[in-house]
Coordinates of C-alpha atoms in Angstrom, one line a residue:
M1 CA 125.8 79.0 122.4
E2 CA 124.5 79.9 125.9
I3 CA 126.4 82.8 127.4
K4 CA 128.6 81.7 130.3
I5 CA 130.2 84.9 131.6
N6 CA 128.9 86.7 134.6
S7 CA 126.2 89.4 134.2
L8 CA 128.5 92.3 135.3
E9 CA 130.9 91.5 132.4
V10 CA 127.9 91.4 130.0
V11 CA 126.8 94.8 131.2
F12 CA 130.3 96.1 130.6
Y13 CA 130.3 94.9 127.0
F14 CA 126.8 96.3 126.5
C15 CA 127.9 99.7 127.7
V16 CA 131.1 99.7 125.6
W17 CA 129.0 98.8 122.5
I18 CA 126.4 101.4 123.1
V19 CA 128.9 104.1 123.9
S20 CA 130.9 103.2 120.7
N21 CA 127.8 103.5 118.6
L22 CA 126.8 106.8 120.1
Y23 CA 130.3 108.2 119.7
S24 CA 130.7 107.2 116.1
L25 CA 127.3 108.7 115.2
H26 CA 128.1 111.9 117.1
L27 CA 131.4 112.2 115.3
L28 CA 129.7 111.6 112.0
F29 CA 127.2 114.4 112.7
E30 CA 130.0 116.8 113.7
T31 CA 132.3 116.1 110.8
Q32 CA 129.4 116.0 108.3
T33 CA 128.2 119.4 109.6
D34 CA 131.7 120.9 109.3
I35 CA 132.0 119.6 105.7
L36 CA 128.7 121.1 104.7
N37 CA 129.2 124.4 106.5
N38 CA 132.6 124.9 104.9
N39 CA 131.2 124.1 101.5
N40 CA 127.8 125.7 101.0
E41 CA 127.7 124.7 97.3
L42 CA 127.9 121.1 98.3
T43 CA 124.6 121.3 100.3
Y44 CA 122.7 122.7 97.3
S45 CA 124.4 120.3 94.8
L46 CA 123.3 117.2 96.6
S47 CA 120.2 116.1 94.6
D48 CA 118.9 114.0 97.5
M49 CA 118.5 116.9 99.9
S50 CA 115.2 118.8 100.2
S51 CA 113.6 121.3 102.6
G52 CA 112.6 119.6 105.8
W53 CA 110.1 120.3 108.5
R54 CA 109.6 124.0 109.1
I55 CA 109.9 123.6 112.8
L56 CA 113.4 122.3 112.5
S57 CA 114.6 124.7 109.7
R58 CA 117.0 122.0 108.4
P59 CA 117.3 120.2 105.1
K60 CA 116.2 116.6 104.9
D61 CA 117.9 113.5 103.3
I62 CA 115.3 112.0 100.9
S63 CA 117.7 109.6 99.1
D64 CA 116.1 106.3 100.1
V65 CA 113.5 105.5 97.4
E66 CA 112.3 102.4 99.3
W67 CA 111.4 104.5 102.3
S68 CA 109.6 107.2 100.2
S69 CA 107.8 104.5 98.2
W70 CA 106.6 102.7 101.3
K71 CA 105.3 106.0 102.8
Y72 CA 103.5 106.8 99.6
F73 CA 101.9 103.3 99.5
I74 CA 100.7 103.4 103.2
Q75 CA 99.5 107.0 103.0
S76 CA 97.5 106.3 99.9
S77 CA 96.1 102.9 100.9
W78 CA 95.7 102.7 104.6
H79 CA 92.0 103.6 104.5
Y80 CA 91.4 101.1 101.8
L81 CA 93.2 98.4 103.7
V82 CA 91.1 99.1 106.8
F83 CA 87.9 98.8 104.6
Q84 CA 89.1 95.6 103.0
F85 CA 89.7 94.1 106.5
F86 CA 86.2 94.9 107.8
V87 CA 84.6 93.3 104.7
S88 CA 87.0 90.3 105.1
E89 CA 86.0 89.9 108.7
I90 CA 82.3 89.9 107.8
L91 CA 82.8 87.3 105.1
R92 CA 85.0 85.2 107.4
R93 CA 82.1 85.1 109.9
T94 CA 79.3 84.7 107.4
K95 CA 80.5 83.3 104.1
L96 CA 84.0 82.0 104.3
T97 CA 83.8 80.3 100.9
I98 CA 83.8 83.6 99.1
L99 CA 86.6 85.3 101.1
K100 CA 89.2 84.4 98.5
Y101 CA 87.1 85.9 95.8
W102 CA 86.9 89.1 97.8
Y103 CA 90.7 89.2 98.2
I104 CA 91.1 89.0 94.5
M105 CA 88.4 91.6 93.7
S106 CA 89.5 94.1 96.3
S107 CA 93.1 93.9 95.0
V108 CA 92.0 94.4 91.4
I109 CA 89.9 97.3 92.3
F110 CA 92.7 99.0 94.2
I111 CA 95.3 98.4 91.4
V112 CA 93.0 99.7 88.7
F113 CA 91.8 102.8 90.5
H114 CA 95.0 103.7 92.2
M115 CA 97.6 102.6 89.6
G116 CA 95.9 101.8 86.3
F117 CA 95.3 99.0 83.8
K118 CA 98.9 98.8 82.7
Q119 CA 100.0 98.1 86.3
L120 CA 97.3 95.4 86.5
F121 CA 98.7 93.8 83.4
V122 CA 102.3 93.9 84.8
I123 CA 101.2 92.5 88.1
S124 CA 99.0 89.7 86.6
A125 CA 101.5 88.6 84.0
Q126 CA 103.6 86.3 86.2
P127 CA 100.6 84.5 87.9
I128 CA 99.1 83.9 84.5
I129 CA 102.4 82.4 83.1
F130 CA 103.0 80.2 86.2
G131 CA 99.3 79.2 86.3
T132 CA 99.5 78.1 82.7
I133 CA 102.6 76.0 83.4
I134 CA 101.0 74.0 86.3
S135 CA 97.7 73.6 84.5
C136 CA 99.6 72.0 81.6
G137 CA 101.2 69.5 83.9
G138 CA 104.5 71.4 84.5
N139 CA 106.9 70.0 87.1
K140 CA 109.3 71.7 89.5
I141 CA 112.1 71.9 86.9
S142 CA 109.8 73.8 84.5
I143 CA 108.7 76.1 87.3
W144 CA 112.3 76.9 88.3
L145 CA 113.4 77.4 84.7
T146 CA 110.5 79.8 84.1
G147 CA 111.3 81.6 87.3
I148 CA 115.0 82.0 86.3
L149 CA 114.1 83.2 82.8
L150 CA 111.6 85.7 84.2
L151 CA 114.2 87.0 86.7
V152 CA 116.8 87.5 83.9
S153 CA 114.2 89.2 81.7
Y154 CA 113.0 91.4 84.6
N155 CA 116.5 92.5 85.6
S156 CA 117.4 93.3 82.0
L157 CA 114.3 95.4 81.4
K158 CA 114.6 97.1 84.8
Y159 CA 118.0 98.4 84.2
K160 CA 117.0 99.6 80.7
Y161 CA 114.2 101.7 82.3
F162 CA 111.7 99.6 80.3
F163 CA 109.0 99.8 83.0
W164 CA 109.4 103.6 83.3
Y165 CA 108.5 104.0 79.6
F166 CA 105.9 101.3 79.5
L167 CA 104.0 102.6 82.4
D168 CA 104.0 106.2 81.0
R169 CA 106.0 107.8 83.7
K170 CA 104.6 111.3 83.1
E171 CA 101.3 110.2 84.5
L172 CA 102.8 108.5 87.5
Q173 CA 104.8 109.6 90.5
D174 CA 108.2 108.0 90.9
E175 CA 107.1 106.1 94.0
E176 CA 104.4 104.4 92.0
V177 CA 106.9 103.0 89.4
Y178 CA 109.2 101.9 92.2
L179 CA 106.3 100.1 93.9
I180 CA 105.7 98.2 90.7
L181 CA 109.3 97.2 90.5
F182 CA 109.3 95.9 94.1
T183 CA 106.0 94.1 93.4
I184 CA 107.3 92.1 90.5
A185 CA 110.1 90.6 92.6
W186 CA 107.7 89.7 95.5
I187 CA 105.2 88.2 93.1
E188 CA 107.8 85.9 91.7
L189 CA 108.4 84.4 95.1
R190 CA 104.8 83.9 95.8
C191 CA 104.3 82.3 92.4
I192 CA 107.1 79.8 93.0
S193 CA 105.7 79.1 96.5
F194 CA 102.2 78.3 95.3
C195 CA 103.3 76.3 92.2
I196 CA 105.8 74.1 94.0
D197 CA 103.3 73.4 96.9
Y198 CA 100.7 72.6 94.2
V199 CA 103.1 70.1 92.5
D200 CA 104.0 68.6 95.9
K201 CA 100.4 68.1 96.8
K202 CA 99.6 66.6 93.4
E203 CA 102.5 64.1 93.6
K204 CA 101.7 63.2 97.2
H205 CA 98.1 62.3 96.4
R206 CA 98.8 60.5 93.1
T207 CA 98.3 56.7 93.2
P208 CA 99.1 54.3 90.4
N209 CA 95.6 52.8 90.0
S210 CA 93.5 55.9 90.8
V211 CA 91.4 57.6 88.1
N212 CA 89.8 60.3 90.2
H213 CA 92.4 62.1 92.2
N214 CA 90.0 64.7 93.6
Y215 CA 92.2 67.5 92.5
P216 CA 90.8 71.1 92.7
T217 CA 89.2 72.3 89.5
V218 CA 90.9 74.8 87.3
V219 CA 88.7 77.6 88.7
E220 CA 89.5 76.6 92.3
T221 CA 93.2 76.5 91.6
T222 CA 93.1 79.9 89.9
V223 CA 91.2 81.4 92.9
D224 CA 93.6 79.9 95.3
M225 CA 96.6 81.2 93.4
F226 CA 95.4 84.7 92.7
S227 CA 94.0 85.3 96.2
Y228 CA 97.4 84.4 97.6
I229 CA 99.6 86.2 95.1
L230 CA 97.4 89.4 94.9
Y231 CA 96.7 89.7 98.6
L232 CA 96.8 93.4 98.9
P233 CA 98.5 94.2 102.3
L234 CA 101.6 92.2 101.2
L235 CA 101.4 92.8 97.5
Y236 CA 103.8 95.7 97.1
I237 CA 106.1 95.7 100.1
G238 CA 106.2 92.2 101.6
P239 CA 107.1 90.5 103.8
M240 CA 107.1 87.1 102.2
I241 CA 104.5 84.6 103.5
L242 CA 104.6 81.0 102.3
Y243 CA 101.5 79.7 100.6
Q244 CA 101.0 77.1 103.3
D245 CA 100.8 79.8 106.0
F246 CA 98.3 81.8 103.9
E247 CA 96.1 78.8 103.3
K248 CA 96.1 77.9 107.0
S249 CA 94.6 81.3 107.8
F250 CA 91.2 80.0 106.5
S251 CA 91.1 77.1 108.8
R252 CA 93.1 77.8 111.9
P253 CA 91.2 79.1 115.0
K254 CA 91.2 82.9 115.0
E255 CA 91.9 85.1 118.0
K256 CA 89.0 87.3 119.3
F257 CA 88.2 90.3 117.2
T258 CA 88.8 92.7 120.0
L259 CA 92.2 91.2 120.8
R260 CA 93.4 91.3 117.2
L261 CA 92.2 94.9 116.9
K262 CA 94.0 96.0 120.1
I263 CA 97.2 94.4 119.0
F264 CA 96.8 96.1 115.6
I265 CA 96.2 99.5 117.0
W266 CA 99.2 99.2 119.4
D267 CA 101.4 98.1 116.5
M268 CA 100.2 101.0 114.3
F269 CA 100.9 103.4 117.2
L270 CA 104.5 102.1 117.6
F271 CA 105.2 102.1 113.9
L272 CA 103.9 105.7 113.7
I273 CA 106.4 106.7 116.4
Y274 CA 109.2 104.8 114.6
T275 CA 108.3 106.6 111.4
F276 CA 108.4 110.0 113.1
L277 CA 111.8 109.2 114.7
L278 CA 113.3 108.0 111.4
D279 CA 112.1 111.0 109.5
F280 CA 113.4 113.2 112.3
A281 CA 116.8 111.6 112.1
F282 CA 116.9 112.3 108.3
H283 CA 117.1 116.0 109.2
Y284 CA 120.4 115.5 111.0
I285 CA 122.3 112.7 109.4
Y286 CA 123.0 113.1 105.6
F287 CA 125.3 110.2 105.0
L288 CA 123.1 108.7 102.4
A289 CA 122.6 111.9 100.4
M290 CA 126.3 112.7 100.7
Q291 CA 127.1 109.6 98.7
N292 CA 126.4 111.6 95.6
D293 CA 129.7 113.2 96.2
M294 CA 132.3 110.6 97.2
E295 CA 135.0 113.3 97.7
A296 CA 132.9 114.6 100.6
I297 CA 132.6 111.1 102.0
R298 CA 136.3 110.6 101.8
K299 CA 136.8 113.6 104.0
L300 CA 135.2 111.8 107.0
P301 CA 137.7 110.4 109.5
T302 CA 137.6 106.6 110.0
I303 CA 135.5 106.5 113.1
A304 CA 133.0 108.9 111.6
L305 CA 132.9 106.7 108.5
C306 CA 132.1 103.8 110.8
G307 CA 129.3 105.9 112.2
G308 CA 128.1 106.3 108.6
G309 CA 128.1 102.5 108.2
L310 CA 126.3 102.1 111.4
W311 CA 123.7 104.6 110.3
M312 CA 123.1 102.8 107.0
G313 CA 122.5 99.6 108.9
L314 CA 120.2 101.2 111.5
E315 CA 118.3 103.1 108.8
F316 CA 117.9 99.9 106.8
H317 CA 116.7 98.0 109.9
M318 CA 114.2 100.6 111.0
K319 CA 112.9 101.0 107.4
Y320 CA 112.0 97.3 107.2
V321 CA 110.8 97.1 110.8
I322 CA 108.2 99.8 109.9
S323 CA 107.3 98.6 106.4
Y324 CA 107.2 94.9 107.2
G325 CA 105.6 95.5 110.5
T326 CA 102.8 97.6 109.2
T327 CA 101.8 95.3 106.3
A328 CA 102.2 92.2 108.6
A329 CA 100.0 93.8 111.1
F330 CA 97.2 94.1 108.5
A331 CA 97.9 90.4 107.6
R332 CA 97.5 89.3 111.3
L333 CA 94.2 91.1 111.4
D334 CA 93.2 88.7 108.6
N335 CA 94.3 85.7 110.8
I336 CA 97.5 85.2 108.8
N337 CA 100.5 84.1 110.7
A338 CA 103.0 86.7 109.4
P339 CA 106.7 86.5 110.1
P340 CA 108.1 88.6 112.9
T341 CA 109.8 92.0 112.3
P342 CA 113.6 92.0 111.7
R343 CA 115.9 91.7 114.7
C344 CA 118.1 94.8 115.2
I345 CA 121.3 94.3 113.2
A346 CA 123.3 96.1 115.9
R347 CA 122.9 92.9 118.0
V348 CA 123.6 90.2 115.4
H349 CA 127.2 89.1 115.0
V350 CA 127.2 86.2 112.5
Y351 CA 125.9 85.7 109.0
S352 CA 123.6 82.8 109.7
Q353 CA 121.7 84.8 112.4
M354 CA 121.4 87.8 110.1
W355 CA 119.8 85.6 107.4
R356 CA 117.6 83.7 109.9
Y357 CA 116.3 86.7 111.9
F358 CA 116.3 89.7 109.7
D359 CA 114.0 88.8 106.8
V360 CA 112.3 85.7 108.3
G361 CA 109.8 85.3 105.5
L362 CA 112.5 85.3 102.8
Y363 CA 114.6 83.0 104.9
R364 CA 111.8 80.5 105.2
F365 CA 111.3 80.6 101.4
L366 CA 115.0 80.0 100.7
V367 CA 115.2 77.1 103.1
K368 CA 112.0 75.4 102.0
Y369 CA 112.3 75.8 98.2
I370 CA 116.1 76.0 97.5
Y371 CA 118.4 74.9 100.4
K372 CA 116.6 71.8 101.6
P373 CA 115.7 70.4 98.1
S374 CA 119.2 71.0 96.9
F375 CA 120.7 69.3 100.0
N376 CA 118.3 66.3 99.7
T377 CA 119.0 65.9 96.0
L378 CA 122.8 66.0 96.5
S379 CA 122.5 63.5 99.4
K380 CA 120.4 61.2 97.2
Y381 CA 122.4 61.2 94.0
F382 CA 126.0 62.0 95.0
V383 CA 128.5 60.6 97.4
F384 CA 129.8 63.9 98.8
S385 CA 130.1 64.4 102.5
E386 CA 127.3 66.1 104.4
S387 CA 129.4 69.3 104.8
T388 CA 130.1 69.5 101.1
N389 CA 126.4 69.0 100.3
K390 CA 125.5 71.8 102.8
L391 CA 128.0 74.2 101.2
I392 CA 126.8 73.4 97.6
A393 CA 123.2 73.9 98.7
S394 CA 124.1 77.2 100.3
F395 CA 125.9 78.2 97.1
A396 CA 122.7 77.5 95.1
T397 CA 120.7 79.6 97.6
F398 CA 123.1 82.6 97.2
V399 CA 123.0 82.3 93.4
F400 CA 119.2 82.8 93.6
I401 CA 119.7 85.6 96.1
F402 CA 122.0 87.4 93.7
M403 CA 119.6 87.0 90.8
W404 CA 116.5 88.1 92.9
H405 CA 118.1 91.2 94.4
G406 CA 119.5 92.3 91.1
T407 CA 122.3 91.2 88.8
V408 CA 124.6 94.2 89.4
W409 CA 128.2 94.3 90.7
N410 CA 127.5 95.5 94.3
I411 CA 124.9 92.8 94.8
F412 CA 127.3 90.2 93.4
V413 CA 130.0 91.3 95.9
W414 CA 127.5 91.3 98.7
S415 CA 126.3 87.8 97.8
V416 CA 129.9 86.4 97.5
L417 CA 131.0 87.8 100.8
N418 CA 127.9 86.5 102.5
F419 CA 128.5 83.0 101.1
F420 CA 132.2 83.3 102.1
G421 CA 131.1 84.3 105.7
I422 CA 128.6 81.4 105.9
T423 CA 131.4 79.0 104.7
L424 CA 133.7 80.3 107.4
E425 CA 131.0 79.8 110.0
H426 CA 130.5 76.2 108.8
I427 CA 134.2 75.4 109.0
G428 CA 134.3 76.9 112.4
K429 CA 131.4 74.7 113.6
G430 CA 133.1 71.7 112.1
I431 CA 136.4 72.4 113.9
S432 CA 134.6 73.0 117.2
G433 CA 133.2 69.5 117.1
G434 CA 136.7 67.9 116.5
V435 CA 139.1 66.2 118.9
M436 CA 141.7 68.9 118.7
Y437 CA 139.3 71.6 119.7
K438 CA 138.1 69.6 122.6
W439 CA 141.7 69.1 123.7
F440 CA 142.3 72.9 123.3
K441 CA 139.2 73.7 125.3
T442 CA 140.1 71.3 128.1
N443 CA 143.8 72.2 128.4
V444 CA 144.0 75.8 127.3
L445 CA 140.7 77.5 127.7
K446 CA 139.7 75.3 130.7
T447 CA 136.5 77.2 131.5
D448 CA 133.2 78.0 129.7
E449 CA 133.9 81.7 130.4
M450 CA 137.2 81.6 128.6
E451 CA 135.6 79.7 125.7
T452 CA 132.9 82.4 125.4
R453 CA 135.6 85.1 125.2
F454 CA 137.6 83.0 122.7
I455 CA 134.6 82.6 120.4
A456 CA 133.8 86.3 120.6
L457 CA 137.4 87.0 119.7
L458 CA 137.2 84.7 116.6
C459 CA 133.9 86.2 115.5
T460 CA 135.2 89.8 115.7
P461 CA 136.9 89.8 112.2
L462 CA 133.9 87.9 110.8
L463 CA 131.6 90.6 112.1
A464 CA 133.8 93.2 110.4
L465 CA 133.6 91.3 107.2
S466 CA 129.8 91.1 107.6
A467 CA 129.5 94.8 108.1
V468 CA 131.6 95.6 105.0
S469 CA 129.6 93.2 102.9
N470 CA 126.4 94.8 103.9
F471 CA 127.7 98.3 103.0
Y472 CA 127.9 97.1 99.4
L473 CA 124.1 96.3 99.7
F474 CA 123.3 99.6 101.5
G475 CA 125.4 102.1 99.7
G476 CA 126.6 100.5 96.5
T477 CA 130.0 99.6 95.0
K478 CA 131.9 102.9 95.7
I479 CA 130.9 103.0 99.4
G480 CA 131.7 99.3 99.8
D481 CA 135.1 99.8 98.2
L482 CA 135.8 102.7 100.5
F483 CA 135.2 100.7 103.6
F484 CA 137.4 97.9 102.2
E485 CA 140.2 100.4 101.7
C486 CA 139.9 101.3 105.4
V487 CA 140.1 97.6 106.3
L488 CA 143.2 97.0 104.2
N489 CA 145.0 100.2 105.3
P490 CA 144.1 100.6 109.0
S491 CA 145.8 102.8 111.6
L492 CA 146.7 101.1 114.9
W493 CA 144.5 103.4 117.0
N494 CA 141.5 103.1 114.8
S495 CA 141.9 99.3 114.5
L496 CA 142.0 99.1 118.3
Q497 CA 138.9 101.2 118.8
V498 CA 136.9 99.3 116.1
S499 CA 138.1 95.9 117.3
V500 CA 137.0 96.6 121.0
A501 CA 133.6 97.8 119.8
L502 CA 133.0 94.8 117.5
Y503 CA 134.3 92.4 120.2
S504 CA 131.8 93.9 122.6
C505 CA 129.0 93.5 120.0
C506 CA 129.8 89.8 119.7
Q507 CA 129.4 89.4 123.4
V508 CA 126.1 91.3 123.4
S509 CA 124.9 89.3 120.5
M510 CA 125.6 86.0 122.1
A511 CA 123.9 87.2 125.3
L512 CA 120.8 88.2 123.4
K513 CA 120.8 85.3 121.0
D514 CA 117.5 83.8 122.3
V515 CA 115.7 87.2 122.7
G516 CA 113.4 87.6 119.7
S517 CA 112.0 90.8 118.2
R518 CA 108.9 92.3 119.7
T519 CA 106.6 90.6 117.2
D520 CA 108.3 87.2 117.3
R521 CA 105.4 85.3 118.9
R522 CA 106.8 81.9 118.0
K523 CA 110.3 80.4 117.4
T524 CA 111.5 80.3 113.8
D525 CA 111.1 76.6 113.0
V526 CA 113.5 76.3 110.1
T527 CA 117.0 74.9 110.0
S528 CA 120.0 77.1 109.5
T529 CA 121.5 77.1 106.1
S530 CA 124.9 77.0 107.6

């Protein structure tokens, strides 16, 4: 809803929220330093600590494998990505019809020379399987059954370290193996996007009496599929771009070369600064590395532990702003309308906004291929209410989210809590449209200002639940359980501090609801799953 309180009150909430964040991070740093200084053996026993920058003379937290894998990828490939772009730009101006062939060839060259033939086999396996299905006349059901089967197989093999042994780990750095694992998950989404769009297009143009449907040939379909799925800038890290958006890049008017290049250089400059700041912060905050010793984490006071949760969220956000932002910047150079970078999680207070604005590409995929089809199917064949259909469609979406992110306990808890939060939001929206709430607003709240404060108050516990659920994703089961213990056994003073801070966050979030991220050049045009 639009914020109705006066600007001075908004500034007050903003200051409270910022001060609360800074205080919790400061307390985390102080207590973490005391714990490590009083237990020198702990510093050396933490396997995710290494020597940092010489100028700082401090150890560095290196526990985030996604972060180290992204840095490895961009450091080893940026020059090749620049080369690919300039060749692509020449072909786009002179011979657009062979641009897709160049995308395929350049990706294959990179994979073979930088990774090896085994990696090429792993990366190509899913497109070949899905391509075979649609070439044999497969429908959406066969596509989804294949996708689910591949997800189950992938998760089973991943947790048994199959890929580490198959890829001959001795000849690879750890980051290379992790990149392959990330890539397999992203490729599945792109395969599903292409195949379902292909089936939709085929069904749309089918006529009962037509003999010649003017379908693309097998070669054309294969080129379309592999150029999209193997597109190098987005191959390993993401973000997710729907096939329709990729295909539009070949026909939509392109911005001037100099303008695209200026935007790209400015983006790269900012992301380089962000990378420096994040690596700098890893020299001072060791909350991620300390999770190897839960007894050390348990020594942190509650507010410092909240600072640790905040740090996990901020680090997660910055990591994806940089990684998604960098690869998306290369995609925009190629005239592809890439999704905007994630909004800061420190200004999002409800589940639906987190899903809609953090990973926009994944959100668009979920809405287009799972939520909307599920809702439409339920509406067509069943007599449930619209609200029930929405909740069932949301449930189907979160089942896929659980399977795609990994079928382990902490991901299961995170998915369940997210679905529960979305359900609470949906119930709240239903109540707000009812007669009783309108009476309550007119006779009790009376003003829009009071309604805004009331809604922020109701959202405060939901924000706390959202934070704890995300801690299961960020830190795993033990960390998530520890935060749940704090929620279930709070002290009055700590509860008051945290509640005031979260209430202020809700007010700030509502005030900034319509303010997009820096790269959000257009509104997200999808419907909320809630």
